[in-house]
PDB file of C-alpha atoms in Angstrom:
ATOM      1  CA  MET A 279     256.082  39.568 136.959  1.00 93.00           C
ATOM      2  CA  ARG A 280     255.671  39.593 140.730  1.00 96.00           C
ATOM      3  CA  LEU A 281     258.101  37.726 142.957  1.00 98.00           C
ATOM      4  CA  ILE A 282     256.791  36.979 146.438  1.00 97.00           C
ATOM      5  CA  ILE A 283     259.528  35.856 148.835  1.00 98.00           C
ATOM      6  CA  GLU A 284     258.316  34.079 151.956  1.00 97.00           C
ATOM      7  CA  LYS A 285     260.377  32.758 154.855  1.00 97.00           C
ATOM      8  CA  ASP A 286     259.808  29.048 154.258  1.00 98.00           C
ATOM      9  CA  TYR A 287     257.754  26.440 152.391  1.00 98.00           C
ATOM     10  CA  LYS A 288     254.902  26.570 154.902  1.00 97.00           C
ATOM     11  CA  ASN A 289     254.426  30.283 154.361  1.00 97.00           C
ATOM     12  CA  VAL A 290     254.805  29.887 150.584  1.00 98.00           C
ATOM     13  CA  SER A 291     252.004  27.315 150.607  1.00 98.00           C
ATOM     14  CA  LYS A 292     249.765  29.437 152.794  1.00 97.00           C
ATOM     15  CA  TRP A 293     250.253  32.573 150.664  1.00 97.00           C
ATOM     16  CA  THR A 294     249.585  30.661 147.454  1.00 98.00           C
ATOM     17  CA  ALA A 295     246.458  28.919 148.724  1.00 98.00           C
ATOM     18  CA  ASN A 296     245.040  32.167 150.070  1.00 97.00           C
ATOM     19  CA  TYR A 297     245.698  33.904 146.758  1.00 97.00           C
ATOM     20  CA  ILE A 298     243.887  31.129 144.880  1.00 98.00           C
ATOM     21  CA  ALA A 299     241.014  31.293 147.367  1.00 97.00           C
ATOM     22  CA  GLN A 300     240.785  35.045 146.852  1.00 96.00           C
ATOM     23  CA  ALA A 301     240.628  34.582 143.064  1.00 97.00           C
ATOM     24  CA  ILE A 302     237.878  31.962 143.379  1.00 98.00           C
ATOM     25  CA  ILE A 303     235.778  34.083 145.728  1.00 97.00           C
ATOM     26  CA  LYS A 304     236.214  37.196 143.597  1.00 96.00           C
ATOM     27  CA  SER A 305     234.990  35.364 140.483  1.00 97.00           C
ATOM     28  CA  GLU A 306     231.765  34.248 142.231  1.00 97.00           C
ATOM     29  CA  PRO A 307     231.671  30.979 140.245  1.00 98.00           C
ATOM     30  CA  THR A 308     228.380  29.366 139.293  1.00 98.00           C
ATOM     31  CA  ARG A 309     227.462  26.218 137.395  1.00 95.00           C
ATOM     32  CA  GLU A 310     226.904  28.344 134.295  1.00 96.00           C
ATOM     33  CA  LYS A 311     230.096  30.351 134.807  1.00 97.00           C
ATOM     34  CA  PRO A 312     232.625  28.152 136.635  1.00 98.00           C
ATOM     35  CA  PHE A 313     236.124  29.097 137.705  1.00 98.00           C
ATOM     36  CA  VAL A 314     238.689  27.185 135.617  1.00 98.00           C
ATOM     37  CA  LEU A 315     241.806  26.160 137.528  1.00 98.00           C
ATOM     38  CA  GLY A 316     244.967  24.615 136.094  1.00 98.00           C
ATOM     39  CA  LEU A 317     246.817  22.298 138.481  1.00 98.00           C
ATOM     40  CA  PRO A 318     250.221  20.588 138.806  1.00 98.00           C
ATOM     41  CA  THR A 319     251.439  17.461 140.546  1.00 96.00           C
ATOM     42  CA  GLY A 320     254.707  16.648 142.296  1.00 91.00           C
ATOM     43  CA  SER A 321     256.012  17.485 145.753  1.00 93.00           C
ATOM     44  CA  THR A 322     255.962  21.272 145.298  1.00 96.00           C
ATOM     45  CA  PRO A 323     252.174  21.874 145.361  1.00 97.00           C
ATOM     46  CA  ILE A 324     251.364  19.458 148.207  1.00 98.00           C
ATOM     47  CA  GLY A 325     251.569  22.215 150.825  1.00 98.00           C
ATOM     48  CA  THR A 326     249.285  24.450 148.762  1.00 98.00           C
ATOM     49  CA  TYR A 327     246.781  21.626 148.359  1.00 98.00           C
ATOM     50  CA  LYS A 328     246.767  21.022 152.113  1.00 98.00           C
ATOM     51  CA  GLU A 329     246.051  24.704 152.679  1.00 98.00           C
ATOM     52  CA  LEU A 330     243.268  24.707 150.069  1.00 98.00           C
ATOM     53  CA  VAL A 331     241.681  21.700 151.778  1.00 98.00           C
ATOM     54  CA  ARG A 332     241.917  23.517 155.112  1.00 98.00           C
ATOM     55  CA  LEU A 333     240.227  26.598 153.632  1.00 97.00           C
ATOM     56  CA  TYR A 334     237.505  24.383 152.190  1.00 98.00           C
ATOM     57  CA  LYS A 335     236.901  22.628 155.534  1.00 97.00           C
ATOM     58  CA  HIS A 336     236.567  26.020 157.234  1.00 97.00           C
ATOM     59  CA  GLY A 337     233.971  27.104 154.700  1.00 97.00           C
ATOM     60  CA  VAL A 338     236.107  29.760 153.035  1.00 97.00           C
ATOM     61  CA  ILE A 339     235.880  28.220 149.549  1.00 97.00           C
ATOM     62  CA  SER A 340     233.933  25.562 147.658  1.00 98.00           C
ATOM     63  CA  PHE A 341     235.056  23.540 144.645  1.00 98.00           C
ATOM     64  CA  GLU A 342     231.495  22.806 143.508  1.00 98.00           C
ATOM     65  CA  ASN A 343     231.667  25.245 140.605  1.00 98.00           C
ATOM     66  CA  ILE A 344     235.340  24.794 139.731  1.00 98.00           C
ATOM     67  CA  ILE A 345     236.622  22.997 136.636  1.00 98.00           C
ATOM     68  CA  THR A 346     240.188  21.727 136.816  1.00 98.00           C
ATOM     69  CA  PHE A 347     242.724  20.855 134.128  1.00 98.00           C
ATOM     70  CA  ASN A 348     245.882  19.101 135.183  1.00 98.00           C
ATOM     71  CA  MET A 349     249.193  19.844 133.520  1.00 98.00           C
ATOM     72  CA  ASP A 350     250.336  16.334 132.696  1.00 96.00           C
ATOM     73  CA  GLU A 351     250.162  12.570 133.077  1.00 96.00           C
ATOM     74  CA  TYR A 352     252.548   9.684 132.521  1.00 95.00           C
ATOM     75  CA  ILE A 353     252.116   7.542 129.431  1.00 96.00           C
ATOM     76  CA  GLY A 354     251.750   3.814 129.891  1.00 91.00           C
ATOM     77  CA  ILE A 355     250.504   3.474 133.464  1.00 92.00           C
ATOM     78  CA  PRO A 356     246.781   3.107 134.294  1.00 91.00           C
ATOM     79  CA  GLN A 357     244.810   5.743 136.211  1.00 91.00           C
ATOM     80  CA  ASN A 358     244.608   3.498 139.274  1.00 92.00           C
ATOM     81  CA  HIS A 359     248.394   3.051 139.429  1.00 92.00           C
ATOM     82  CA  PRO A 360     249.670   4.366 142.792  1.00 92.00           C
ATOM     83  CA  GLN A 361     252.076   6.750 141.002  1.00 91.00           C
ATOM     84  CA  SER A 362     249.717   8.051 138.337  1.00 94.00           C
ATOM     85  CA  TYR A 363     248.937  11.730 138.541  1.00 95.00           C
ATOM     86  CA  PHE A 364     245.256  10.808 138.615  1.00 96.00           C
ATOM     87  CA  THR A 365     245.919   8.970 141.895  1.00 97.00           C
ATOM     88  CA  PHE A 366     248.056  11.829 143.200  1.00 97.00           C
ATOM     89  CA  MET A 367     245.315  14.384 142.630  1.00 98.00           C
ATOM     90  CA  ARG A 368     242.642  12.184 144.143  1.00 97.00           C
ATOM     91  CA  GLU A 369     244.666  11.575 147.300  1.00 97.00           C
ATOM     92  CA  ASN A 370     245.962  15.125 147.770  1.00 98.00           C
ATOM     93  CA  LEU A 371     242.966  17.232 146.737  1.00 98.00           C
ATOM     94  CA  PHE A 372     239.974  15.868 144.864  1.00 98.00           C
ATOM     95  CA  SER A 373     238.772  13.314 147.431  1.00 98.00           C
ATOM     96  CA  LEU A 374     239.059  15.922 150.181  1.00 98.00           C
ATOM     97  CA  VAL A 375     236.877  18.676 148.700  1.00 98.00           C
ATOM     98  CA  ASP A 376     233.467  18.991 147.044  1.00 98.00           C
ATOM     99  CA  ILE A 377     234.596  19.035 143.408  1.00 98.00           C
ATOM    100  CA  LYS A 378     232.340  17.241 140.928  1.00 98.00           C
ATOM    101  CA  LYS A 379     233.869  14.247 139.193  1.00 97.00           C
ATOM    102  CA  GLU A 380     232.759  15.502 135.786  1.00 98.00           C
ATOM    103  CA  ASN A 381     234.657  18.765 136.355  1.00 98.00           C
ATOM    104  CA  ILE A 382     238.044  17.027 136.741  1.00 98.00           C
ATOM    105  CA  ASN A 383     240.236  16.853 133.650  1.00 98.00           C
ATOM    106  CA  ILE A 384     243.571  15.001 133.494  1.00 98.00           C
ATOM    107  CA  PRO A 385     245.286  13.944 130.250  1.00 97.00           C
ATOM    108  CA  ASN A 386     244.706  10.249 129.557  1.00 96.00           C
ATOM    109  CA  GLY A 387     248.127   8.649 129.192  1.00 95.00           C
ATOM    110  CA  SER A 388     246.472   5.334 128.342  1.00 94.00           C
ATOM    111  CA  ALA A 389     244.427   6.653 125.410  1.00 96.00           C
ATOM    112  CA  ASP A 390     244.458   4.537 122.242  1.00 96.00           C
ATOM    113  CA  ASP A 391     245.320   7.603 120.168  1.00 98.00           C
ATOM    114  CA  LEU A 392     247.596   9.866 122.206  1.00 97.00           C
ATOM    115  CA  GLU A 393     247.866  12.586 119.574  1.00 97.00           C
ATOM    116  CA  ALA A 394     244.079  12.789 119.362  1.00 98.00           C
ATOM    117  CA  GLU A 395     243.949  12.956 123.166  1.00 98.00           C
ATOM    118  CA  CYS A 396     246.273  15.975 123.121  1.00 98.00           C
ATOM    119  CA  LEU A 397     244.187  17.805 120.535  1.00 98.00           C
ATOM    120  CA  ALA A 398     240.988  17.008 122.426  1.00 98.00           C
ATOM    121  CA  TYR A 399     242.488  18.303 125.674  1.00 98.00           C
ATOM    122  CA  GLU A 400     243.250  21.675 124.105  1.00 98.00           C
ATOM    123  CA  GLU A 401     239.731  21.845 122.690  1.00 98.00           C
ATOM    124  CA  LYS A 402     238.228  21.005 126.075  1.00 98.00           C
ATOM    125  CA  ILE A 403     240.157  23.859 127.707  1.00 98.00           C
ATOM    126  CA  LYS A 404     238.895  26.196 125.006  1.00 98.00           C
ATOM    127  CA  ALA A 405     235.311  24.966 125.437  1.00 98.00           C
ATOM    128  CA  ALA A 406     235.544  25.678 129.185  1.00 98.00           C
ATOM    129  CA  GLY A 407     236.349  29.301 128.400  1.00 97.00           C
ATOM    130  CA  GLY A 408     240.091  29.062 128.977  1.00 98.00           C
ATOM    131  CA  ILE A 409     241.977  28.721 132.227  1.00 98.00           C
ATOM    132  CA  ASP A 410     241.452  31.507 134.758  1.00 98.00           C
ATOM    133  CA  LEU A 411     244.455  30.634 136.911  1.00 98.00           C
ATOM    134  CA  PHE A 412     247.198  28.103 136.268  1.00 98.00           C
ATOM    135  CA  LEU A 413     249.129  26.919 139.318  1.00 98.00           C
ATOM    136  CA  GLY A 414     252.527  25.393 138.609  1.00 98.00           C
ATOM    137  CA  GLY A 415     255.962  24.489 139.872  1.00 97.00           C
ATOM    138  CA  ILE A 416     259.329  24.360 138.144  1.00 96.00           C
ATOM    139  CA  GLY A 417     261.961  21.656 137.991  1.00 93.00           C
ATOM    140  CA  SER A 418     265.603  22.142 138.909  1.00 93.00           C
ATOM    141  CA  ASP A 419     266.363  22.442 135.165  1.00 93.00           C
ATOM    142  CA  GLY A 420     263.673  25.082 134.784  1.00 95.00           C
ATOM    143  CA  HIS A 421     260.980  22.948 133.180  1.00 95.00           C
ATOM    144  CA  ILE A 422     257.354  23.830 133.789  1.00 96.00           C
ATOM    145  CA  ALA A 423     254.835  21.000 133.437  1.00 96.00           C
ATOM    146  CA  PHE A 424     256.868  18.501 131.365  1.00 94.00           C
ATOM    147  CA  ASN A 425     258.177  21.174 129.021  1.00 96.00           C
ATOM    148  CA  GLU A 426     261.789  20.113 129.320  1.00 93.00           C
ATOM    149  CA  PRO A 427     264.764  22.254 128.216  1.00 94.00           C
ATOM    150  CA  GLY A 428     264.592  22.746 124.458  1.00 95.00           C
ATOM    151  CA  SER A 429     260.794  22.767 124.315  1.00 96.00           C
ATOM    152  CA  SER A 430     259.155  25.204 121.956  1.00 97.00           C
ATOM    153  CA  LEU A 431     257.868  28.296 123.711  1.00 97.00           C
ATOM    154  CA  LYS A 432     254.816  28.072 121.429  1.00 97.00           C
ATOM    155  CA  SER A 433     254.092  24.419 122.243  1.00 98.00           C
ATOM    156  CA  ARG A 434     250.659  22.983 122.961  1.00 98.00           C
ATOM    157  CA  THR A 435     249.528  19.787 124.682  1.00 98.00           C
ATOM    158  CA  ARG A 436     251.597  16.956 123.271  1.00 98.00           C
ATOM    159  CA  ILE A 437     253.629  13.778 123.857  1.00 97.00           C
ATOM    160  CA  LYS A 438     256.966  14.540 125.537  1.00 96.00           C
ATOM    161  CA  THR A 439     260.036  12.427 126.195  1.00 93.00           C
ATOM    162  CA  LEU A 440     261.363  13.061 129.694  1.00 90.00           C
ATOM    163  CA  THR A 441     264.979  13.990 130.343  1.00 88.00           C
ATOM    164  CA  GLN A 442     267.230  11.791 132.442  1.00 90.00           C
ATOM    165  CA  ASP A 443     267.281  14.478 135.155  1.00 85.00           C
ATOM    166  CA  THR A 444     263.490  14.403 135.376  1.00 87.00           C
ATOM    167  CA  ILE A 445     263.423  10.601 135.430  1.00 90.00           C
ATOM    168  CA  ILE A 446     265.989  10.547 138.238  1.00 91.00           C
ATOM    169  CA  ALA A 447     264.044  13.179 140.202  1.00 86.00           C
ATOM    170  CA  ASN A 448     260.766  11.281 139.786  1.00 87.00           C
ATOM    171  CA  SER A 449     262.324   7.944 140.702  1.00 90.00           C
ATOM    172  CA  ARG A 450     261.828   8.859 144.370  1.00 87.00           C
ATOM    173  CA  ASN A 451     258.184   7.891 143.820  1.00 85.00           C
ATOM    174  CA  PHE A 452     259.128   4.566 142.228  1.00 90.00           C
ATOM    175  CA  GLY A 453     261.401   3.205 144.938  1.00 89.00           C
ATOM    176  CA  HIS A 454     264.370   4.955 143.281  1.00 88.00           C
ATOM    177  CA  ASP A 455     264.206   2.340 140.527  1.00 89.00           C
ATOM    178  CA  LEU A 456     264.832   4.192 137.253  1.00 92.00           C
ATOM    179  CA  THR A 457     263.500   1.255 135.219  1.00 89.00           C
ATOM    180  CA  LYS A 458     260.035   1.755 136.693  1.00 89.00           C
ATOM    181  CA  VAL A 459     259.742   5.446 135.872  1.00 89.00           C
ATOM    182  CA  PRO A 460     257.795   6.160 132.656  1.00 91.00           C
ATOM    183  CA  LYS A 461     259.993   7.736 129.996  1.00 94.00           C
ATOM    184  CA  THR A 462     257.226   9.697 128.278  1.00 95.00           C
ATOM    185  CA  ALA A 463     254.252  11.769 129.327  1.00 95.00           C
ATOM    186  CA  LEU A 464     251.426  13.900 128.009  1.00 98.00           C
ATOM    187  CA  THR A 465     251.899  17.540 128.948  1.00 98.00           C
ATOM    188  CA  VAL A 466     250.252  20.864 128.321  1.00 98.00           C
ATOM    189  CA  GLY A 467     252.499  23.146 126.300  1.00 98.00           C
ATOM    190  CA  ILE A 468     254.141  26.436 127.144  1.00 98.00           C
ATOM    191  CA  GLN A 469     251.568  28.310 125.095  1.00 98.00           C
ATOM    192  CA  THR A 470     248.769  26.434 126.861  1.00 98.00           C
ATOM    193  CA  ILE A 471     250.055  27.790 130.173  1.00 98.00           C
ATOM    194  CA  MET A 472     250.657  31.268 128.792  1.00 98.00           C
ATOM    195  CA  ASP A 473     247.062  31.473 127.550  1.00 98.00           C
ATOM    196  CA  ALA A 474     245.811  31.387 131.151  1.00 98.00           C
ATOM    197  CA  LYS A 475     244.563  34.688 132.542  1.00 98.00           C
ATOM    198  CA  GLU A 476     246.879  34.297 135.538  1.00 98.00           C
ATOM    199  CA  VAL A 477     249.840  32.034 136.293  1.00 98.00           C
ATOM    200  CA  ILE A 478     251.177  31.439 139.790  1.00 98.00           C
ATOM    201  CA  VAL A 479     254.309  29.345 140.218  1.00 98.00           C
ATOM    202  CA  VAL A 480     255.655  27.943 143.483  1.00 98.00           C
ATOM    203  CA  VAL A 481     259.429  27.543 143.931  1.00 98.00           C
ATOM    204  CA  ASN A 482     261.108  26.202 147.043  1.00 98.00           C
ATOM    205  CA  GLY A 483     264.457  24.896 148.206  1.00 97.00           C
ATOM    206  CA  TYR A 484     268.108  25.235 147.234  1.00 97.00           C
ATOM    207  CA  LYS A 485     267.734  22.752 144.374  1.00 95.00           C
ATOM    208  CA  LYS A 486     265.449  25.195 142.539  1.00 97.00           C
ATOM    209  CA  ALA A 487     267.670  28.248 143.097  1.00 98.00           C
ATOM    210  CA  LEU A 488     269.380  28.209 139.699  1.00 98.00           C
ATOM    211  CA  ALA A 489     266.030  27.753 137.954  1.00 98.00           C
ATOM    212  CA  LEU A 490     264.578  30.709 139.844  1.00 98.00           C
ATOM    213  CA  LYS A 491     267.603  32.866 138.965  1.00 98.00           C
ATOM    214  CA  ASN A 492     267.151  32.105 135.261  1.00 98.00           C
ATOM    215  CA  THR A 493     263.398  32.676 135.486  1.00 97.00           C
ATOM    216  CA  VAL A 494     263.745  36.124 137.050  1.00 98.00           C
ATOM    217  CA  GLU A 495     267.150  37.430 135.943  1.00 98.00           C
ATOM    218  CA  GLY A 496     267.904  35.484 132.766  1.00 97.00           C
ATOM    219  CA  ASN A 497     266.849  35.984 129.170  1.00 97.00           C
ATOM    220  CA  VAL A 498     263.718  34.329 127.824  1.00 98.00           C
ATOM    221  CA  ASN A 499     264.888  31.147 126.128  1.00 96.00           C
ATOM    222  CA  HIS A 500     263.799  27.596 125.411  1.00 97.00           C
ATOM    223  CA  MET A 501     266.578  26.034 127.510  1.00 97.00           C
ATOM    224  CA  TRP A 502     264.985  27.479 130.638  1.00 97.00           C
ATOM    225  CA  THR A 503     261.326  27.188 129.724  1.00 97.00           C
ATOM    226  CA  CYS A 504     260.278  28.782 133.023  1.00 97.00           C
ATOM    227  CA  SER A 505     261.792  32.051 131.740  1.00 98.00           C
ATOM    228  CA  ILE A 506     258.713  32.512 129.530  1.00 98.00           C
ATOM    229  CA  LEU A 507     256.897  33.734 132.646  1.00 98.00           C
ATOM    230  CA  GLN A 508     258.597  37.082 132.047  1.00 98.00           C
ATOM    231  CA  MET A 509     256.281  37.480 129.068  1.00 98.00           C
ATOM    232  CA  HIS A 510     253.018  36.815 130.919  1.00 98.00           C
ATOM    233  CA  PRO A 511     251.036  39.930 131.906  1.00 97.00           C
ATOM    234  CA  HIS A 512     249.834  38.381 135.184  1.00 98.00           C
ATOM    235  CA  ALA A 513     252.513  35.988 136.441  1.00 98.00           C
ATOM    236  CA  ILE A 514     253.389  35.535 140.110  1.00 98.00           C
ATOM    237  CA  ILE A 515     256.258  33.492 141.496  1.00 98.00           C
ATOM    238  CA  VAL A 516     256.038  32.552 145.170  1.00 98.00           C
ATOM    239  CA  SER A 517     259.421  31.501 146.565  1.00 98.00           C
ATOM    240  CA  ASP A 518     260.983  30.658 149.891  1.00 98.00           C
ATOM    241  CA  GLU A 519     264.236  32.234 151.030  1.00 98.00           C
ATOM    242  CA  GLU A 520     266.281  29.127 150.163  1.00 98.00           C
ATOM    243  CA  ALA A 521     265.366  29.310 146.481  1.00 98.00           C
ATOM    244  CA  THR A 522     266.694  32.886 146.164  1.00 98.00           C
ATOM    245  CA  VAL A 523     270.348  32.130 147.009  1.00 98.00           C
ATOM    246  CA  GLU A 524     271.561  32.226 143.378  1.00 98.00           C
ATOM    247  CA  MET A 525     269.980  35.594 142.622  1.00 98.00           C
ATOM    248  CA  LYS A 526     271.740  38.925 143.051  1.00 98.00           C
ATOM    249  CA  ILE A 527     271.296  40.488 146.459  1.00 97.00           C
ATOM    250  CA  GLY A 528     269.998  43.607 144.755  1.00 97.00           C
ATOM    251  CA  THR A 529     267.321  41.639 142.892  1.00 98.00           C
ATOM    252  CA  VAL A 530     266.052  39.998 146.072  1.00 97.00           C
ATOM    253  CA  LYS A 531     266.052  43.347 147.888  1.00 97.00           C
ATOM    254  CA  TYR A 532     264.185  44.993 145.010  1.00 96.00           C
ATOM    255  CA  PHE A 533     261.308  42.491 145.053  1.00 96.00           C
ATOM    256  CA  LYS A 534     261.093  42.451 148.845  1.00 96.00           C
ATOM    257  CA  GLU A 535     260.844  46.233 148.933  1.00 94.00           C
ATOM    258  CA  ILE A 536     258.074  46.244 146.335  1.00 93.00           C
ATOM    259  CA  GLU A 537     255.999  43.705 148.243  1.00 92.00           C
ATOM    260  CA  ALA A 538     256.670  45.392 151.587  1.00 89.00           C
ATOM    261  CA  GLY A 539     254.631  48.304 150.290  1.00 78.00           C
ATOM    262  CA  ASN A 540     251.676  46.095 149.368  1.00 75.00           C
ATOM    263  CA  ILE A 541     248.916  45.339 151.829  1.00 61.00           C
ATOM    264  CA  ASN A 542     248.066  42.068 150.138  1.00 58.00           C
ATOM    265  CA  PRO A 543     244.714  40.542 151.104  1.00 51.00           C
ATOM    266  CA  ALA A 544     245.919  37.131 149.931  1.00 53.00           C
ATOM    267  CA  THR A 545     247.828  36.795 153.213  1.00 52.00           C
ATOM    268  CA  GLN A 546     245.303  38.528 155.465  1.00 54.00           C
ATOM    269  CA  LEU A 547     241.700  37.763 154.507  1.00 54.00           C
ATOM    270  CA  TYR A 548     241.527  34.100 155.384  1.00 56.00           C
ATOM    271  CA  ILE A 549     242.634  31.713 158.094  1.00 57.00           C
TER     272      ILE A 549
END
């Protein structure tokens, strides 16, 4: 596991977007061999999406030969609902770049048969050749996607009941009215994420500090599902300084010293 510690959220977003751009360019995607990108929603990746759009507008990257698979979607609200993750992705990324509509994949939370939808989503990922890079964030309780504490570390795409903490956190998008927040969602599983060739997770702010501590310094366990990243051969966590306050000073110093010795093109090649 790599831990990249940047000064603030702006720099975290810039580093992450440039790393993703580097991976896309290196793969030289074509229509026959597209780059497959896993994507999250929520407030955490918005800065990264803005940076990716900026790189696209400057001609650094194209999304024409990229296939995307989103992590999750609420159950029970239509795609055109202002708080659906379909709407979120359209407004924050998809409508701003040259991605093809047929290359966008988001779980259908309004499907007639939700269990069949979950199975089909896994098969579609497999048919695309697997996910090359999965971008993610983590919740304050350590969940990744909607894999709440207690989720199986071998889980696949499935129906998931959301915890009260997650509902409260997401209520900010529903006028802070808890009754309007969906209580269930479709989510990719932990194993779905772990099957990706690379995983890059963005963590920012004091509220995520305990989750980051357990991800980096804790044992792998299902109560902090983010801790599974320790087991991935190519996992990167990109954090701001605020999110490191719960970790040991020695741990923070260790990772900073490692990265200080790297001349990393992800922060230097592009604008």
